[in-house]
Coordinates of C-alpha atoms in Angstrom, one line a residue:
X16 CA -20.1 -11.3 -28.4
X17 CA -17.9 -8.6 -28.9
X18 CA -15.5 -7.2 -26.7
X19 CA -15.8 -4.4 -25.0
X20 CA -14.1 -1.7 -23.4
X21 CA -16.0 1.0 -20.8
X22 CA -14.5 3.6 -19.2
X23 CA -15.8 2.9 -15.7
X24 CA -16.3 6.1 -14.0
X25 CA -18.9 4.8 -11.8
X26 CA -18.9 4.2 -8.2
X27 CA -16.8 0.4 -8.8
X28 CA -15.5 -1.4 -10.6
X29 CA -13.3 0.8 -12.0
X30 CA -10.9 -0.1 -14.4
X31 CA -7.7 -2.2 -13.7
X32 CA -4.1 -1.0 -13.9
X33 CA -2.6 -3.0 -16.5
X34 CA -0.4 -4.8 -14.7
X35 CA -3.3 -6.5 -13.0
X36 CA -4.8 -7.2 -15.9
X37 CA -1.8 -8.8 -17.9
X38 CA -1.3 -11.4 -14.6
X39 CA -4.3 -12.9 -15.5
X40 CA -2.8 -13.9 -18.3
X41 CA 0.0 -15.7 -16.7
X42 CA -0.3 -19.4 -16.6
X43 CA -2.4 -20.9 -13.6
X44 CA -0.7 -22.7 -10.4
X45 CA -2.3 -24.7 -7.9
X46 CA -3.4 -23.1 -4.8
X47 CA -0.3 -25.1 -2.7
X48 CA 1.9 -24.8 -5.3
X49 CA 5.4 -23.3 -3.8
X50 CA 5.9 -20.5 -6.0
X51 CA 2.2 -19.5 -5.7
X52 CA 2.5 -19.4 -1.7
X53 CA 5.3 -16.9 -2.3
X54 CA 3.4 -14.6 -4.4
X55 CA 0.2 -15.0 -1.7
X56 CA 2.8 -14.0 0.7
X57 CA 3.9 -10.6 -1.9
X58 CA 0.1 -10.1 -1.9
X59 CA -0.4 -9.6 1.9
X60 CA 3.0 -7.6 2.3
X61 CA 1.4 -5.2 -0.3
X62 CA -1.8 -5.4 1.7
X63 CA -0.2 -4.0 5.1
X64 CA 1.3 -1.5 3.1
X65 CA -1.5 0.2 1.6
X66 CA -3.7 -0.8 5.5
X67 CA -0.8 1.3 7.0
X68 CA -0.4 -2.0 8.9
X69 CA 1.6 -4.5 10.8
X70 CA -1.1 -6.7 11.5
X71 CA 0.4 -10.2 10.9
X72 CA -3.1 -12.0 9.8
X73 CA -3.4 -9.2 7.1
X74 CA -4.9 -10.8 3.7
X75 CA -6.9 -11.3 0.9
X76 CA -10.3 -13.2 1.8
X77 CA -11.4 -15.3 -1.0
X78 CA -14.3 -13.2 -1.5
X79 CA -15.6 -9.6 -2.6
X80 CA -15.9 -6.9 -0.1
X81 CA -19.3 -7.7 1.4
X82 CA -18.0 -11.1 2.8
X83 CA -15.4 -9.0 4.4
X84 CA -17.7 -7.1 6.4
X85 CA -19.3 -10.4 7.2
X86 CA -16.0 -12.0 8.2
X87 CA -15.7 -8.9 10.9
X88 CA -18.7 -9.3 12.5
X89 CA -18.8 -12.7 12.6
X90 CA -15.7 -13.3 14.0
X91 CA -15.8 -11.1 16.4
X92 CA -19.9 -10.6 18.1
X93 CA -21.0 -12.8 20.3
X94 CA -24.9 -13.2 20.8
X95 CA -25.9 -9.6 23.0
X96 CA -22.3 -8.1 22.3
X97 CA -23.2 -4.1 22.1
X98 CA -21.9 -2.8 18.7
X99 CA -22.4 0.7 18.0
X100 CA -22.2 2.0 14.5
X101 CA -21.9 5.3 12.7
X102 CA -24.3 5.3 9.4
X103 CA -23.8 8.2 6.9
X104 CA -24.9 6.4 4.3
X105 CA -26.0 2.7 2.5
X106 CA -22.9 1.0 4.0
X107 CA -23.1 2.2 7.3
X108 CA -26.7 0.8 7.2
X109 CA -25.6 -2.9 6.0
X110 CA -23.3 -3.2 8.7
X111 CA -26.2 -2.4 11.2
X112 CA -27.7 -5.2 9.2
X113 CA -24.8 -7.8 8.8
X114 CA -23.9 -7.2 13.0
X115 CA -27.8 -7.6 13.8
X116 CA -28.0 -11.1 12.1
X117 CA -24.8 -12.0 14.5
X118 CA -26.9 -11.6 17.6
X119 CA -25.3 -8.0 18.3
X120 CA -27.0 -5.8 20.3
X121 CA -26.9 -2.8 17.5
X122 CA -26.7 0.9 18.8
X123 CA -27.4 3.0 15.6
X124 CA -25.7 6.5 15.3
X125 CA -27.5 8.3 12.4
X126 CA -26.0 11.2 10.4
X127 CA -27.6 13.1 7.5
X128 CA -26.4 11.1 3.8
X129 CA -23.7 13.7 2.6
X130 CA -22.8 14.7 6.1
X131 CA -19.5 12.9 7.6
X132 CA -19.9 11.1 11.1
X133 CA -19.2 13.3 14.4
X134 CA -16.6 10.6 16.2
X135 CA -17.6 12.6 20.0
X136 CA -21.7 11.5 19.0
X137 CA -21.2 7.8 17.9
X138 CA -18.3 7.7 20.9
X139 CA -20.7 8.8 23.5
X140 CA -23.7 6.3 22.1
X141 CA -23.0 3.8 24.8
X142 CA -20.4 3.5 27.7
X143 CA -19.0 -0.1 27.1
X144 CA -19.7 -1.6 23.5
X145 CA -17.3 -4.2 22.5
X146 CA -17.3 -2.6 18.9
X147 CA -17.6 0.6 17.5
X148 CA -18.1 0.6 13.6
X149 CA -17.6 3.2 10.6
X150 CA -16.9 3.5 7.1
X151 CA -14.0 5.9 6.4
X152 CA -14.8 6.6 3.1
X153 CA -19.0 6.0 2.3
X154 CA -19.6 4.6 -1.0
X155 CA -22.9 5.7 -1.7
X156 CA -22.7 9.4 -0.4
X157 CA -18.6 10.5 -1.6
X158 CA -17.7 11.5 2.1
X159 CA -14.7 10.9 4.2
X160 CA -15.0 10.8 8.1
X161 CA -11.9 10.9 10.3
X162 CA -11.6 7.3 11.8
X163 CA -8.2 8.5 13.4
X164 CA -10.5 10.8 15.7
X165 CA -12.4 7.7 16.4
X166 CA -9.5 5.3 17.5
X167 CA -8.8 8.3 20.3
X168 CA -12.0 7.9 21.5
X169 CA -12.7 4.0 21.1
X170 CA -11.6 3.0 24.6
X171 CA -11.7 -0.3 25.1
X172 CA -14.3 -1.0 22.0
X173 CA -12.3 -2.4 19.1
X174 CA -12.4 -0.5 15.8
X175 CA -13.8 -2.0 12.7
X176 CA -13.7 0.2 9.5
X177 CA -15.1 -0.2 6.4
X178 CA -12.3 0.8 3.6
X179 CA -13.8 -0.6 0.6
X180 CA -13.4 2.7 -1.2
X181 CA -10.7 4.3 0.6
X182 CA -7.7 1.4 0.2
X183 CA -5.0 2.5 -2.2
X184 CA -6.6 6.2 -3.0
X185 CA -6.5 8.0 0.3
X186 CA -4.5 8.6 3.5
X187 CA -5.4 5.0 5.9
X188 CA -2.7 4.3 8.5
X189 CA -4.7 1.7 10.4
X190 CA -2.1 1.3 13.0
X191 CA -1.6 4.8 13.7
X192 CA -5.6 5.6 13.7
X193 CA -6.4 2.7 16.3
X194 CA -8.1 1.0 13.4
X195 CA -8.5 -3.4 15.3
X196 CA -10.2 -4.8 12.4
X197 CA -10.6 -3.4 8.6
X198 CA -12.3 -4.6 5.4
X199 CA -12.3 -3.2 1.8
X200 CA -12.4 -4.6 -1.8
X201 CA -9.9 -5.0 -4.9
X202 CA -12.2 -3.1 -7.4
X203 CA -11.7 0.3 -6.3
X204 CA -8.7 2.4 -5.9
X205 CA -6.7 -1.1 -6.1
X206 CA -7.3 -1.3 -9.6
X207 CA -7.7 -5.2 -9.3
X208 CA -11.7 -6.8 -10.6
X209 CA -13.7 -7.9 -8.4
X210 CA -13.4 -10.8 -6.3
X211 CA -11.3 -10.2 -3.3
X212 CA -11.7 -9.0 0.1
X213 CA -8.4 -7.3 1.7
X214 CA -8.8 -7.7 5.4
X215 CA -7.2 -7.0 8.7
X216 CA -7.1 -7.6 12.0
X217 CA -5.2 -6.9 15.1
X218 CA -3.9 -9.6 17.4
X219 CA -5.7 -7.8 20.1
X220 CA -9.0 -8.3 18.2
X221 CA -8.0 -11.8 17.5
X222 CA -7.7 -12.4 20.9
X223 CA -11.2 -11.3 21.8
X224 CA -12.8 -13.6 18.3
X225 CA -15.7 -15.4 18.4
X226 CA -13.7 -19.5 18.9
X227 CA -16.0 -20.8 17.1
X228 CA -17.7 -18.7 14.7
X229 CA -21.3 -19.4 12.6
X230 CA -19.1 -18.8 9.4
X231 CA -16.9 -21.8 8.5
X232 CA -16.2 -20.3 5.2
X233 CA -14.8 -17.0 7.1
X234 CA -13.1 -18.2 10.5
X235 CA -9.9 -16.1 10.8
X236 CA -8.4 -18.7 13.1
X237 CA -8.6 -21.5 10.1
X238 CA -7.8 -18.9 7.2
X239 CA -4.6 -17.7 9.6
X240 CA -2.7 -21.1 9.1
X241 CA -3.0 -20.8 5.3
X242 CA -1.7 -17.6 5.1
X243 CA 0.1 -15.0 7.6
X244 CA 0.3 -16.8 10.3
X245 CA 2.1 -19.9 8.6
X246 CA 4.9 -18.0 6.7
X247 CA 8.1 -19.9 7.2
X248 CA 5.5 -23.3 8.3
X249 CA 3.7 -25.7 6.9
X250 CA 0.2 -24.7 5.3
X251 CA -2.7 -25.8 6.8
X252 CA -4.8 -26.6 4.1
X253 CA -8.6 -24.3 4.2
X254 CA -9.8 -23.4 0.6
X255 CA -9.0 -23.8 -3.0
X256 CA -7.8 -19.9 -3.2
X257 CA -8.0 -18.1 -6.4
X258 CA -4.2 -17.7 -7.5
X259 CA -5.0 -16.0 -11.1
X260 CA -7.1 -13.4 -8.4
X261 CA -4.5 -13.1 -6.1
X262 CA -1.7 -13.2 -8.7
X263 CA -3.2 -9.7 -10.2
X264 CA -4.0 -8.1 -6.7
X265 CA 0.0 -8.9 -5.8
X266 CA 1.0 -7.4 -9.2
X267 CA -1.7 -3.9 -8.9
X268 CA 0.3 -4.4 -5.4
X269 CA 3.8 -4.0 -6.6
X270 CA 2.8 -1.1 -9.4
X271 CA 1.3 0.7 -6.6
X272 CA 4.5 0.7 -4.5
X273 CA 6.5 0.9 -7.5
X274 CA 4.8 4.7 -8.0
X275 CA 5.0 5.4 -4.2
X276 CA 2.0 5.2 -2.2
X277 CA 1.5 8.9 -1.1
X278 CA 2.6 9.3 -4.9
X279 CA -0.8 7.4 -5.8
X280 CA -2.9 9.4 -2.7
X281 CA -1.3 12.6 -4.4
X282 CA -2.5 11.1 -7.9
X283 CA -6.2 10.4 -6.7
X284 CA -6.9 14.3 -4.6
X285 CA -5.3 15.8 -8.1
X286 CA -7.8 14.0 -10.2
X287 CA -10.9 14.5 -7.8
X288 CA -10.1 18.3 -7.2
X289 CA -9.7 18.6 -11.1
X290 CA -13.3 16.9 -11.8
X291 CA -14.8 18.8 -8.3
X292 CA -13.6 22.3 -10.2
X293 CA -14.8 21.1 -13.5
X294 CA -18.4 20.1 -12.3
X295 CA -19.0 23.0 -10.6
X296 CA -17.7 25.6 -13.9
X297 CA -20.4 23.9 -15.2
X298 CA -22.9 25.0 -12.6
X299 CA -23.1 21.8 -11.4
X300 CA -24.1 21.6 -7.6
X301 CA -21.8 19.1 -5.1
X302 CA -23.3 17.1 -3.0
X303 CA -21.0 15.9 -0.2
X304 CA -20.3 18.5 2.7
X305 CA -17.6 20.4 1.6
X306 CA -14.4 19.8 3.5
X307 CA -15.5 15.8 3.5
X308 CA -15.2 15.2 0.0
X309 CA -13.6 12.0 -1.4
X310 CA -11.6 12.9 -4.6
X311 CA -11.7 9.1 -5.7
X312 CA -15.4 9.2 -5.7
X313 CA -17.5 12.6 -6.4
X314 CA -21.1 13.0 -5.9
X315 CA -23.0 16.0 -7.9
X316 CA -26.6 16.8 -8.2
X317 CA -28.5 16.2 -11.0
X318 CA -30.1 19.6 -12.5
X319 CA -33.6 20.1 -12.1
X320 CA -35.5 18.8 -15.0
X321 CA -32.7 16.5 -16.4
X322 CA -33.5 12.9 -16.8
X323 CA -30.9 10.8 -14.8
X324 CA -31.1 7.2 -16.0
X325 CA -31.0 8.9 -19.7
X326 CA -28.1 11.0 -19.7
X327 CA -26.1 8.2 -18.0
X328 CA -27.5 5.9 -21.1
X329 CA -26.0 8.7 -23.3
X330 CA -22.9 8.5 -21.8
X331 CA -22.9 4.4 -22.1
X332 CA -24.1 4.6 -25.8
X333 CA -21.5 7.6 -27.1
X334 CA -18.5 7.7 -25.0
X335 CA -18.9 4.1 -23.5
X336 CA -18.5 6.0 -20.3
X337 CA -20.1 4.9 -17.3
X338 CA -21.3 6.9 -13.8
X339 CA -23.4 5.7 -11.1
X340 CA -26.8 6.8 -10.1
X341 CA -27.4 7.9 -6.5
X342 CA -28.9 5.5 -4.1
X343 CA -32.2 5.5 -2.3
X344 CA -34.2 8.2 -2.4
X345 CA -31.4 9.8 -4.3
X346 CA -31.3 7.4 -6.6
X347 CA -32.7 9.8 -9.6
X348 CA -31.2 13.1 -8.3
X349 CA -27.7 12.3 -7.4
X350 CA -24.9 11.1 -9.8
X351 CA -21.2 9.3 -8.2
X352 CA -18.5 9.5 -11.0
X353 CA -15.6 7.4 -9.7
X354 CA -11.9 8.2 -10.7
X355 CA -10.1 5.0 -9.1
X356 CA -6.9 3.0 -9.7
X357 CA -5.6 4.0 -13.4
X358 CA -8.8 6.1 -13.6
X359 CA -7.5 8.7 -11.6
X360 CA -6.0 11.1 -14.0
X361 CA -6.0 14.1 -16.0
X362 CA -7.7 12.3 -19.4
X363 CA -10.3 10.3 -17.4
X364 CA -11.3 14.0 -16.1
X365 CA -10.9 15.6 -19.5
X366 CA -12.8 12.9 -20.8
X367 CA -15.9 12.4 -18.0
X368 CA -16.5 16.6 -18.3
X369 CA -16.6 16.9 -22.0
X370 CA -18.8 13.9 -22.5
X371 CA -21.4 15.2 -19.4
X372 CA -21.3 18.1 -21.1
X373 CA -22.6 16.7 -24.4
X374 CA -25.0 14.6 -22.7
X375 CA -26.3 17.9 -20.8
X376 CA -26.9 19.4 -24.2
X377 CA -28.7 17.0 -25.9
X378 CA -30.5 14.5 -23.9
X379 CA -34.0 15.8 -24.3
X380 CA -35.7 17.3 -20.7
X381 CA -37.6 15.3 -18.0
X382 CA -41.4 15.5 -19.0

């Protein structure tokens, strides 16, 4: 087989930075090997940088952002435990899905797709849940909603945010929103591949955990003695972890820093404002509320009478570029063009708009 190299414009994975990408490369060490425990410990220092956190039991779970979402419920809903959740899009609907099979007690709080959640609504949805639940930045949709206005209004519910596509491209101070537990993924605005789960959680969440929870893959309290917690102590053995994984996420970690982290945020509203401007020269309709747009992930409507599924072959076939179809009932009506992690930058715009363009022109009309 060939190799070959995509422009990944879609909604994730988008491409690595390099420097993720070249640690790969570097030769493997066992998963208690000294010199790899210091780099796991690098990896979650990075990580409560780009939370916003101080969370001590901050890290990487050995797993891609879905069992992240899984480790927060299940560590933390008891069987009848009230959980209200905001859904403004696909994600919002899994976590009703992922808190129902944990025996919660789910209160739905539905918005329009492309609208962002009203934090007063899902706030008032019940008078004593023991979790409120949002995604700050909805994957399927393009929209930010303000978790900060949330954490003033969570009382004594804990948090939990979904920041799969938010992490390392947007404002998130998880401490200073309120924000108990959190959960995102490397291969988004991290600019690591898939495979990990960034995760945090407060110690007043930890407190309130589930002792003995139905995942033995995800318990926090046995993952804490392998890493956070046990900085400074002896490791208490839990997995085999994957250090070539966790080697590039510390080293997409350090070149995020390195740049400055509002530097990157900066980066990532340049790029999607450039592409937002561009899509719309072209007469190209938006389709996230405007005001809630997310410039790491854009959502536009797909002209009447112009075959979705072939323009984005087009693009796959001439520019090896690739964007993501809608989801749902927009599946065939919406594009998401993602400009994440290295993505996010004046050629990857350049480049997306000229090639939509040509695909515009010359894939042949829906029949």
């Amino acid at each position: 087989m060939p190799l070959i190299r995509r422009h990944l414009f879609g909604p994730g994975p988008s491409n690595p930075y390099p420097e993720a990408t070249a640690a790969l490369g570097h030769p493997l060490l066992g998963h208690l090997d000294p010199a790899f425990l210091e780099t796991m410990d690098s990896a979650c220092d990075g990580l409560r940088a780009v939370w916003g956190t101080d969370n001590r039991r901050t890290l990487p779970l050995s797993a891609t952002g879905s069992a992240g979402m899984e480790a927060a419920f299940v560590n933390t809903v008891e069987e009848g435990d009230v959980v209200v959740v905001a859904v403004n899009g696909l994600f919002g609907e899994r976590m009703c899905d992922v808190a129902a099979r944990c025996g919660a007690e789910v209160v739905r709080v539905d918005f329009p797709y492309g609208e962002p959640v009203d934090s007063q609504r899902v706030a008032e949805a019940h008078p004593s849940p023991k979790i409120i639940a949002a995604v700050h930045a909805e994957t399927s949709t393009g929209v930010r909603s303000d978790i900060a206005a949330l954490g003033e209004l969570k009382g004594d519910a804990l948090l939990l945010v979904d920041a799969v596509t938010s992490i390392g491209g947007i404002e998130l101070r998880a401490d200073d929103w309120g924000v108990d537990l959190g959960y995102a993924g490397t291969q988004k605005c991290l600019g690591v591949a898939p495979g990990l789960a960034p995760f945090t959680i407060s110690d007043a969440a930890f407190e309130r955990r589930v002792q003995h929870p139905r995942s033995w893959y995800l318990d926090l309290g046995m993952l804490g003695g392998y890493v956070g917690e046990a900085q400074g102590r002896a490791r208490t053995y839990h997995h085999t972890a994957p250090t070539a994984m966790i080697a590039s996420l510390d080293a997409a970690l350090r070149r995020i820093a390195e740049e400055g982290l509002e530097h990157v945020w900066a980066r990532h509203q340049a790029a999607g404002d450039a592409l937002q401007a561009g899509l719309q020269d072209m007469g190209l309709e938006l389709f996230a509320a405007e005001g809630h747009r997310l410039p790491e992930l854009t959502t536009v409507k797909v002209p009447e009478g112009v075959d979705s599924a072939r323009v984005r072959a087009y693009l796959l076939e001439h520019f090896s570029v690739e964007i993501g179809a809608g989801v749902k009932e927009y599946a065939d009506t919406v594009w998401r063009i993602g400009l994440m992690g290295p993505n996010a930058d004046a050629g990857s715009v350049a480049l997306v708009l000229g090639a939509l363009q040509e695909a515009l022109r010359k894939v042949p009309a829906r029949v």
